[in-house]
Amino acid sequence: MSRILNELESAVVKRAQGMGLNVMVPPSYPSGCKIVYVGEAAWITECQQQEGFVGRAGRLLDKINLVGGLPRERVGLTNVAKRASDDKFEDPDFKKAFYIREKVGRKLVTRPSPELLEWYKVLALELAEARPNVVVA
């Protein structure tokens, strides 16, 4: 994982120095993990704690995993985007940093931003290196 984390640090952390909201949240891949959970993007709490899936959804995930006999220490956790969006959203369901809305003819089209497309490439590298049996997104 160190090669991937180094790439992330150079691409994102340098740009985000000094901004607590933009700090990268590194992925967590325990040795030999067979299941990896992939979220959409890190959020404020995750950036502050430098750990993924620590909010309400993460607590629910932990409970579900424990019922299935999978403690957090045995599953991989990552996000497509390793940072929180620093935008202030008018629409809380729309992350401006990661999606672009544009009008095409009479339709409003949403597409991934160039940054999000780069994060997809990083995720593909991570998963290729971790080699899980199951990816839950």
Short mmCIF file of N, CA and C in Angstrom, two decimals:
data_model
loop_
_atom_site.label_atom_id
_atom_site.label_comp_id
_atom_site.label_asym_id
_atom_site.label_seq_id
_atom_site.Cartn_x
_atom_site.Cartn_y
_atom_site.Cartn_z
N MET A 1 0.80 -1.22 0.00
CA MET A 1 0.00 0.00 0.00
C MET A 1 0.84 1.28 0.00
N SER A 2 2.09 1.20 0.41
CA SER A 2 2.87 2.42 0.54
C SER A 2 3.02 3.18 -0.77
N ARG A 3 3.14 2.50 -1.89
CA ARG A 3 3.26 3.16 -3.19
C ARG A 3 2.01 4.00 -3.47
N ILE A 4 0.85 3.41 -3.21
CA ILE A 4 -0.40 4.12 -3.46
C ILE A 4 -0.54 5.32 -2.52
N LEU A 5 -0.23 5.11 -1.25
CA LEU A 5 -0.33 6.22 -0.30
C LEU A 5 0.62 7.35 -0.67
N ASN A 6 1.80 7.02 -1.16
CA ASN A 6 2.74 8.07 -1.59
C ASN A 6 2.17 8.86 -2.75
N GLU A 7 1.53 8.18 -3.70
CA GLU A 7 0.89 8.88 -4.82
C GLU A 7 -0.21 9.80 -4.32
N LEU A 8 -0.99 9.30 -3.36
CA LEU A 8 -2.07 10.12 -2.82
C LEU A 8 -1.53 11.34 -2.10
N GLU A 9 -0.48 11.15 -1.32
CA GLU A 9 0.09 12.28 -0.59
C GLU A 9 0.55 13.36 -1.55
N SER A 10 1.23 12.98 -2.62
CA SER A 10 1.72 13.99 -3.54
C SER A 10 0.59 14.67 -4.29
N ALA A 11 -0.48 13.94 -4.60
CA ALA A 11 -1.57 14.51 -5.39
C ALA A 11 -2.54 15.33 -4.57
N VAL A 12 -2.77 14.95 -3.32
CA VAL A 12 -3.84 15.59 -2.55
C VAL A 12 -3.34 16.30 -1.31
N VAL A 13 -2.55 15.65 -0.51
CA VAL A 13 -2.18 16.21 0.78
C VAL A 13 -1.38 17.50 0.62
N LYS A 14 -0.46 17.55 -0.35
CA LYS A 14 0.30 18.77 -0.59
C LYS A 14 -0.65 19.93 -0.88
N ARG A 15 -1.62 19.67 -1.74
CA ARG A 15 -2.57 20.71 -2.13
C ARG A 15 -3.43 21.15 -0.95
N ALA A 16 -3.60 20.26 0.01
CA ALA A 16 -4.53 20.52 1.10
C ALA A 16 -3.85 20.89 2.41
N GLN A 17 -2.56 21.16 2.40
CA GLN A 17 -1.86 21.45 3.64
C GLN A 17 -2.54 22.56 4.42
N GLY A 18 -2.67 22.31 5.71
CA GLY A 18 -3.24 23.32 6.58
C GLY A 18 -4.75 23.40 6.58
N MET A 19 -5.44 22.60 5.79
CA MET A 19 -6.90 22.66 5.74
C MET A 19 -7.45 21.35 6.29
N GLY A 20 -7.88 21.37 7.53
CA GLY A 20 -8.34 20.15 8.20
C GLY A 20 -9.39 19.38 7.43
N LEU A 21 -10.21 20.06 6.66
CA LEU A 21 -11.29 19.40 5.94
C LEU A 21 -10.81 18.65 4.72
N ASN A 22 -9.67 19.04 4.19
CA ASN A 22 -9.18 18.41 2.97
C ASN A 22 -8.13 17.35 3.21
N VAL A 23 -7.85 17.03 4.45
CA VAL A 23 -6.83 16.04 4.75
C VAL A 23 -7.27 14.67 4.23
N MET A 24 -6.34 13.96 3.63
CA MET A 24 -6.64 12.65 3.09
C MET A 24 -6.91 11.65 4.22
N VAL A 25 -7.87 10.78 3.99
CA VAL A 25 -8.16 9.68 4.91
C VAL A 25 -7.63 8.41 4.25
N PRO A 26 -6.59 7.81 4.83
CA PRO A 26 -5.99 6.65 4.18
C PRO A 26 -6.88 5.42 4.25
N PRO A 27 -6.75 4.53 3.28
CA PRO A 27 -7.51 3.29 3.33
C PRO A 27 -6.95 2.37 4.41
N SER A 28 -7.75 1.41 4.82
CA SER A 28 -7.33 0.43 5.82
C SER A 28 -7.53 -0.96 5.23
N TYR A 29 -6.43 -1.67 5.02
CA TYR A 29 -6.48 -3.02 4.48
C TYR A 29 -5.71 -3.95 5.41
N PRO A 30 -6.40 -4.61 6.35
CA PRO A 30 -5.70 -5.57 7.21
C PRO A 30 -5.11 -6.70 6.36
N SER A 31 -4.02 -7.24 6.80
CA SER A 31 -3.37 -8.32 6.06
C SER A 31 -4.34 -9.47 5.83
N GLY A 32 -4.45 -9.86 4.58
CA GLY A 32 -5.29 -11.00 4.22
C GLY A 32 -6.79 -10.76 4.26
N CYS A 33 -7.22 -9.49 4.29
CA CYS A 33 -8.66 -9.23 4.33
C CYS A 33 -9.32 -9.75 3.07
N LYS A 34 -10.49 -10.34 3.23
CA LYS A 34 -11.22 -10.93 2.10
C LYS A 34 -12.39 -10.06 1.66
N ILE A 35 -12.81 -9.13 2.52
CA ILE A 35 -13.94 -8.24 2.22
C ILE A 35 -13.47 -6.80 2.35
N VAL A 36 -13.83 -5.97 1.36
CA VAL A 36 -13.51 -4.55 1.40
C VAL A 36 -14.80 -3.76 1.20
N TYR A 37 -15.03 -2.81 2.08
CA TYR A 37 -16.16 -1.88 1.95
C TYR A 37 -15.64 -0.59 1.34
N VAL A 38 -16.35 -0.09 0.33
CA VAL A 38 -15.96 1.14 -0.36
C VAL A 38 -17.06 2.17 -0.19
N GLY A 39 -16.73 3.29 0.43
CA GLY A 39 -17.66 4.40 0.55
C GLY A 39 -17.45 5.39 -0.59
N GLU A 40 -18.27 6.42 -0.61
CA GLU A 40 -18.16 7.40 -1.69
C GLU A 40 -17.02 8.39 -1.45
N ALA A 41 -17.01 9.00 -0.28
CA ALA A 41 -15.98 10.00 0.04
C ALA A 41 -15.85 10.13 1.54
N ALA A 42 -14.67 10.53 1.96
CA ALA A 42 -14.45 10.80 3.38
C ALA A 42 -15.27 12.02 3.80
N TRP A 43 -15.59 12.10 5.08
CA TRP A 43 -16.33 13.24 5.61
C TRP A 43 -15.56 13.87 6.75
N ILE A 44 -16.09 14.94 7.32
CA ILE A 44 -15.38 15.73 8.31
C ILE A 44 -14.88 14.87 9.47
N THR A 45 -15.74 14.05 10.06
CA THR A 45 -15.35 13.22 11.19
C THR A 45 -14.22 12.28 10.81
N GLU A 46 -14.30 11.71 9.62
CA GLU A 46 -13.24 10.81 9.16
C GLU A 46 -11.93 11.55 8.97
N CYS A 47 -11.99 12.76 8.44
CA CYS A 47 -10.77 13.56 8.27
C CYS A 47 -10.16 13.91 9.62
N GLN A 48 -11.00 14.25 10.59
CA GLN A 48 -10.50 14.60 11.91
C GLN A 48 -9.86 13.40 12.59
N GLN A 49 -10.46 12.22 12.44
CA GLN A 49 -9.95 11.02 13.13
C GLN A 49 -8.97 10.23 12.27
N GLN A 50 -8.80 10.62 11.00
CA GLN A 50 -7.90 9.94 10.07
C GLN A 50 -8.23 8.45 9.95
N GLU A 51 -9.51 8.14 9.95
CA GLU A 51 -9.98 6.77 9.82
C GLU A 51 -11.33 6.79 9.11
N GLY A 52 -11.53 5.83 8.23
CA GLY A 52 -12.77 5.76 7.48
C GLY A 52 -13.89 5.07 8.24
N PHE A 53 -15.11 5.38 7.86
CA PHE A 53 -16.31 4.74 8.40
C PHE A 53 -16.42 4.89 9.91
N VAL A 54 -16.27 6.12 10.43
CA VAL A 54 -16.36 6.34 11.87
C VAL A 54 -17.64 7.06 12.29
N GLY A 55 -18.46 7.44 11.35
CA GLY A 55 -19.72 8.12 11.67
C GLY A 55 -20.83 7.13 11.94
N ARG A 56 -22.07 7.61 11.80
CA ARG A 56 -23.24 6.75 12.05
C ARG A 56 -23.25 5.52 11.15
N ALA A 57 -22.98 5.72 9.87
CA ALA A 57 -22.98 4.58 8.95
C ALA A 57 -21.89 3.57 9.33
N GLY A 58 -20.74 4.07 9.77
CA GLY A 58 -19.66 3.18 10.19
C GLY A 58 -20.02 2.37 11.42
N ARG A 59 -20.72 3.02 12.36
CA ARG A 59 -21.15 2.28 13.57
C ARG A 59 -22.15 1.20 13.19
N LEU A 60 -23.06 1.50 12.26
CA LEU A 60 -24.03 0.50 11.81
C LEU A 60 -23.29 -0.65 11.09
N LEU A 61 -22.33 -0.31 10.26
CA LEU A 61 -21.54 -1.32 9.57
C LEU A 61 -20.83 -2.23 10.57
N ASP A 62 -20.27 -1.64 11.62
CA ASP A 62 -19.60 -2.44 12.66
C ASP A 62 -20.57 -3.43 13.30
N LYS A 63 -21.78 -2.97 13.61
CA LYS A 63 -22.78 -3.85 14.23
C LYS A 63 -23.16 -4.99 13.30
N ILE A 64 -23.38 -4.67 12.03
CA ILE A 64 -23.74 -5.70 11.05
C ILE A 64 -22.60 -6.72 10.90
N ASN A 65 -21.39 -6.23 10.84
CA ASN A 65 -20.24 -7.12 10.70
C ASN A 65 -20.07 -8.02 11.92
N LEU A 66 -20.28 -7.47 13.10
CA LEU A 66 -20.13 -8.29 14.31
C LEU A 66 -21.15 -9.43 14.33
N VAL A 67 -22.37 -9.15 13.88
CA VAL A 67 -23.38 -10.20 13.81
C VAL A 67 -22.90 -11.31 12.88
N GLY A 68 -22.21 -10.94 11.82
CA GLY A 68 -21.69 -11.92 10.87
C GLY A 68 -20.31 -12.46 11.26
N GLY A 69 -19.81 -12.06 12.42
CA GLY A 69 -18.51 -12.55 12.88
C GLY A 69 -17.32 -11.89 12.22
N LEU A 70 -17.50 -10.68 11.72
CA LEU A 70 -16.41 -9.95 11.06
C LEU A 70 -16.11 -8.64 11.79
N PRO A 71 -15.22 -8.65 12.76
CA PRO A 71 -14.87 -7.39 13.41
C PRO A 71 -14.16 -6.45 12.44
N ARG A 72 -14.19 -5.18 12.73
CA ARG A 72 -13.58 -4.13 11.89
C ARG A 72 -12.13 -4.48 11.52
N GLU A 73 -11.43 -5.10 12.42
CA GLU A 73 -10.01 -5.41 12.21
C GLU A 73 -9.78 -6.42 11.09
N ARG A 74 -10.84 -7.09 10.61
CA ARG A 74 -10.68 -8.12 9.59
C ARG A 74 -11.19 -7.71 8.21
N VAL A 75 -11.75 -6.50 8.08
CA VAL A 75 -12.27 -6.06 6.79
C VAL A 75 -11.50 -4.82 6.31
N GLY A 76 -11.44 -4.65 4.99
CA GLY A 76 -10.83 -3.47 4.42
C GLY A 76 -11.85 -2.35 4.33
N LEU A 77 -11.38 -1.14 4.57
CA LEU A 77 -12.25 0.05 4.52
C LEU A 77 -11.57 1.12 3.68
N THR A 78 -12.29 1.63 2.71
CA THR A 78 -11.74 2.71 1.89
C THR A 78 -12.89 3.53 1.31
N ASN A 79 -12.56 4.62 0.70
CA ASN A 79 -13.52 5.46 -0.01
C ASN A 79 -13.02 5.68 -1.43
N VAL A 80 -13.94 5.95 -2.33
CA VAL A 80 -13.51 6.30 -3.68
C VAL A 80 -12.64 7.56 -3.58
N ALA A 81 -13.18 8.63 -3.04
CA ALA A 81 -12.43 9.87 -2.82
C ALA A 81 -11.88 9.84 -1.40
N LYS A 82 -10.59 10.07 -1.26
CA LYS A 82 -9.93 9.94 0.04
C LYS A 82 -9.96 11.23 0.84
N ARG A 83 -10.72 12.19 0.39
CA ARG A 83 -10.84 13.45 1.13
C ARG A 83 -12.30 13.87 1.17
N ALA A 84 -12.60 14.73 2.10
CA ALA A 84 -13.94 15.32 2.16
C ALA A 84 -14.02 16.44 1.15
N SER A 85 -15.20 16.65 0.64
CA SER A 85 -15.42 17.80 -0.23
C SER A 85 -15.39 19.05 0.62
N ASP A 86 -14.65 20.04 0.19
CA ASP A 86 -14.56 21.26 0.97
C ASP A 86 -15.60 22.31 0.56
N ASP A 87 -16.46 21.93 -0.35
CA ASP A 87 -17.50 22.86 -0.80
C ASP A 87 -18.60 22.98 0.25
N LYS A 88 -19.22 24.11 0.27
CA LYS A 88 -20.44 24.30 1.05
C LYS A 88 -21.59 23.99 0.11
N PHE A 89 -22.39 23.02 0.44
CA PHE A 89 -23.41 22.55 -0.50
C PHE A 89 -24.73 23.28 -0.30
N GLU A 90 -25.31 23.71 -1.41
CA GLU A 90 -26.69 24.16 -1.34
C GLU A 90 -27.60 22.94 -1.27
N ASP A 91 -27.20 21.90 -1.94
CA ASP A 91 -27.94 20.65 -1.98
C ASP A 91 -27.08 19.60 -1.28
N PRO A 92 -27.45 19.15 -0.06
CA PRO A 92 -26.60 18.23 0.68
C PRO A 92 -26.38 16.88 0.01
N ASP A 93 -27.19 16.52 -0.98
CA ASP A 93 -26.99 15.26 -1.67
C ASP A 93 -26.06 15.39 -2.87
N PHE A 94 -25.59 16.58 -3.12
CA PHE A 94 -24.76 16.83 -4.31
C PHE A 94 -23.41 17.38 -3.87
N LYS A 95 -22.34 16.67 -4.18
CA LYS A 95 -20.99 17.08 -3.79
C LYS A 95 -20.31 17.77 -4.97
N LYS A 96 -20.24 19.08 -4.91
CA LYS A 96 -19.72 19.86 -6.04
C LYS A 96 -18.29 19.52 -6.41
N ALA A 97 -17.48 19.15 -5.42
CA ALA A 97 -16.08 18.86 -5.72
C ALA A 97 -15.94 17.60 -6.56
N PHE A 98 -16.92 16.72 -6.49
CA PHE A 98 -16.78 15.42 -7.12
C PHE A 98 -17.70 15.20 -8.32
N TYR A 99 -18.65 16.10 -8.51
CA TYR A 99 -19.59 15.95 -9.64
C TYR A 99 -19.80 17.29 -10.32
N ILE A 100 -20.06 17.24 -11.58
CA ILE A 100 -20.33 18.44 -12.37
C ILE A 100 -21.74 18.32 -12.91
N ARG A 101 -22.52 19.36 -12.70
CA ARG A 101 -23.86 19.42 -13.28
C ARG A 101 -23.85 20.40 -14.43
N GLU A 102 -24.42 19.96 -15.53
CA GLU A 102 -24.49 20.86 -16.68
C GLU A 102 -25.76 20.58 -17.46
N LYS A 103 -26.21 21.61 -18.11
CA LYS A 103 -27.43 21.47 -18.90
C LYS A 103 -27.03 21.02 -20.31
N VAL A 104 -27.64 19.92 -20.74
CA VAL A 104 -27.44 19.39 -22.08
C VAL A 104 -28.81 19.39 -22.74
N GLY A 105 -28.99 20.33 -23.65
CA GLY A 105 -30.32 20.50 -24.23
C GLY A 105 -31.28 20.94 -23.14
N ARG A 106 -32.33 20.16 -22.90
CA ARG A 106 -33.31 20.50 -21.86
C ARG A 106 -33.08 19.72 -20.57
N LYS A 107 -32.06 18.85 -20.58
CA LYS A 107 -31.82 17.99 -19.42
C LYS A 107 -30.64 18.49 -18.59
N LEU A 108 -30.74 18.27 -17.28
CA LEU A 108 -29.64 18.54 -16.36
C LEU A 108 -28.89 17.23 -16.18
N VAL A 109 -27.61 17.21 -16.57
CA VAL A 109 -26.80 16.00 -16.54
C VAL A 109 -25.75 16.13 -15.45
N THR A 110 -25.55 15.07 -14.69
CA THR A 110 -24.52 15.02 -13.67
C THR A 110 -23.47 14.02 -14.11
N ARG A 111 -22.21 14.45 -14.06
CA ARG A 111 -21.12 13.55 -14.43
C ARG A 111 -19.99 13.71 -13.42
N PRO A 112 -19.13 12.69 -13.31
CA PRO A 112 -18.02 12.78 -12.36
C PRO A 112 -17.03 13.88 -12.77
N SER A 113 -16.46 14.53 -11.77
CA SER A 113 -15.44 15.55 -12.03
C SER A 113 -14.13 14.86 -12.41
N PRO A 114 -13.20 15.60 -13.02
CA PRO A 114 -11.88 15.02 -13.32
C PRO A 114 -11.20 14.47 -12.06
N GLU A 115 -11.37 15.17 -10.93
CA GLU A 115 -10.77 14.68 -9.68
C GLU A 115 -11.34 13.31 -9.31
N LEU A 116 -12.66 13.16 -9.38
CA LEU A 116 -13.28 11.89 -9.02
C LEU A 116 -12.81 10.78 -9.96
N LEU A 117 -12.66 11.07 -11.23
CA LEU A 117 -12.16 10.07 -12.17
C LEU A 117 -10.74 9.61 -11.79
N GLU A 118 -9.93 10.54 -11.29
CA GLU A 118 -8.59 10.16 -10.82
C GLU A 118 -8.69 9.27 -9.58
N TRP A 119 -9.63 9.59 -8.70
CA TRP A 119 -9.81 8.75 -7.50
C TRP A 119 -10.24 7.34 -7.88
N TYR A 120 -11.04 7.20 -8.93
CA TYR A 120 -11.43 5.86 -9.39
C TYR A 120 -10.20 5.04 -9.77
N LYS A 121 -9.24 5.69 -10.43
CA LYS A 121 -8.01 4.99 -10.83
C LYS A 121 -7.23 4.53 -9.59
N VAL A 122 -7.16 5.41 -8.58
CA VAL A 122 -6.46 5.05 -7.35
C VAL A 122 -7.16 3.88 -6.67
N LEU A 123 -8.48 3.90 -6.64
CA LEU A 123 -9.23 2.79 -6.04
C LEU A 123 -8.95 1.48 -6.77
N ALA A 124 -8.90 1.54 -8.09
CA ALA A 124 -8.62 0.32 -8.86
C ALA A 124 -7.24 -0.24 -8.49
N LEU A 125 -6.25 0.64 -8.31
CA LEU A 125 -4.92 0.20 -7.90
C LEU A 125 -4.95 -0.43 -6.50
N GLU A 126 -5.66 0.23 -5.59
CA GLU A 126 -5.79 -0.29 -4.23
C GLU A 126 -6.37 -1.70 -4.22
N LEU A 127 -7.49 -1.86 -4.92
CA LEU A 127 -8.18 -3.15 -4.92
C LEU A 127 -7.34 -4.23 -5.61
N ALA A 128 -6.60 -3.85 -6.65
CA ALA A 128 -5.73 -4.82 -7.31
C ALA A 128 -4.64 -5.29 -6.36
N GLU A 129 -4.15 -4.39 -5.52
CA GLU A 129 -3.10 -4.74 -4.58
C GLU A 129 -3.66 -5.53 -3.38
N ALA A 130 -4.84 -5.16 -2.90
CA ALA A 130 -5.44 -5.83 -1.73
C ALA A 130 -5.98 -7.22 -2.09
N ARG A 131 -6.47 -7.38 -3.30
CA ARG A 131 -7.01 -8.65 -3.82
C ARG A 131 -8.09 -9.27 -2.92
N PRO A 132 -9.14 -8.50 -2.59
CA PRO A 132 -10.22 -9.08 -1.78
C PRO A 132 -11.07 -10.04 -2.62
N ASN A 133 -11.79 -10.91 -1.93
CA ASN A 133 -12.74 -11.79 -2.62
C ASN A 133 -14.05 -11.07 -2.90
N VAL A 134 -14.40 -10.12 -2.02
CA VAL A 134 -15.68 -9.41 -2.12
C VAL A 134 -15.44 -7.92 -1.93
N VAL A 135 -16.05 -7.12 -2.80
CA VAL A 135 -16.04 -5.66 -2.66
C VAL A 135 -17.49 -5.21 -2.51
N VAL A 136 -17.76 -4.50 -1.42
CA VAL A 136 -19.11 -3.99 -1.16
C VAL A 136 -19.06 -2.48 -1.32
N ALA A 137 -19.83 -1.96 -2.28
CA ALA A 137 -19.81 -0.52 -2.54
C ALA A 137 -21.19 0.05 -2.41
#
